[in-house]
Phi, psi and omega in degrees: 000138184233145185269142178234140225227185165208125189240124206233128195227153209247118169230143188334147167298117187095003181259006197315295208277333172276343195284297199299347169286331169259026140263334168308309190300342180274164193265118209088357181271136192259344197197134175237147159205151187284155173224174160262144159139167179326324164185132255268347131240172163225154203239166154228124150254134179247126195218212176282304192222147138356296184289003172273331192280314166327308167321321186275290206322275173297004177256295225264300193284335161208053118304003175230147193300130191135311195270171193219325170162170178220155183230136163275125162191122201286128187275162168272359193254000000 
């Protein structure tokens, strides 16, 4: 079974489009797309555990220069 995560992510100006090429680069992520709205991309990741998604979030996406910040939220189905 695997957990599928959405990680919506606040980014620096003008920085939409490389943040999204380099989160596309992280290993668990299946899809980045740039959005309109309160914030600037969204990422889906599909991965093993909770501590894979934590990873990605909080480690790896924003660890990179740029990001401004991130909101998580694990689908239930």
């Amino acid at each position: 079974m695997s957990v599928i995560a959405y990680v919506l992510v606040k980014a620096n100006t003008g920085e939409a489009e490389r943040l999204q090429a380099a989160i596309e680069s992280i290993d668990g992520v299946e899809s980045v797309h740039v959005v309109a709205g309160d914030v600037d991309l969204i990422a889906k990741t599909r991965v093993e555990n909770p501590a894979a998604v934590k990873r990605i979030s909080a480690t790896e996406v924003q660890g990179i220069d740029g990001v401004e910040g991130t909101k998580t939220y694990i689908a239930m189905e």
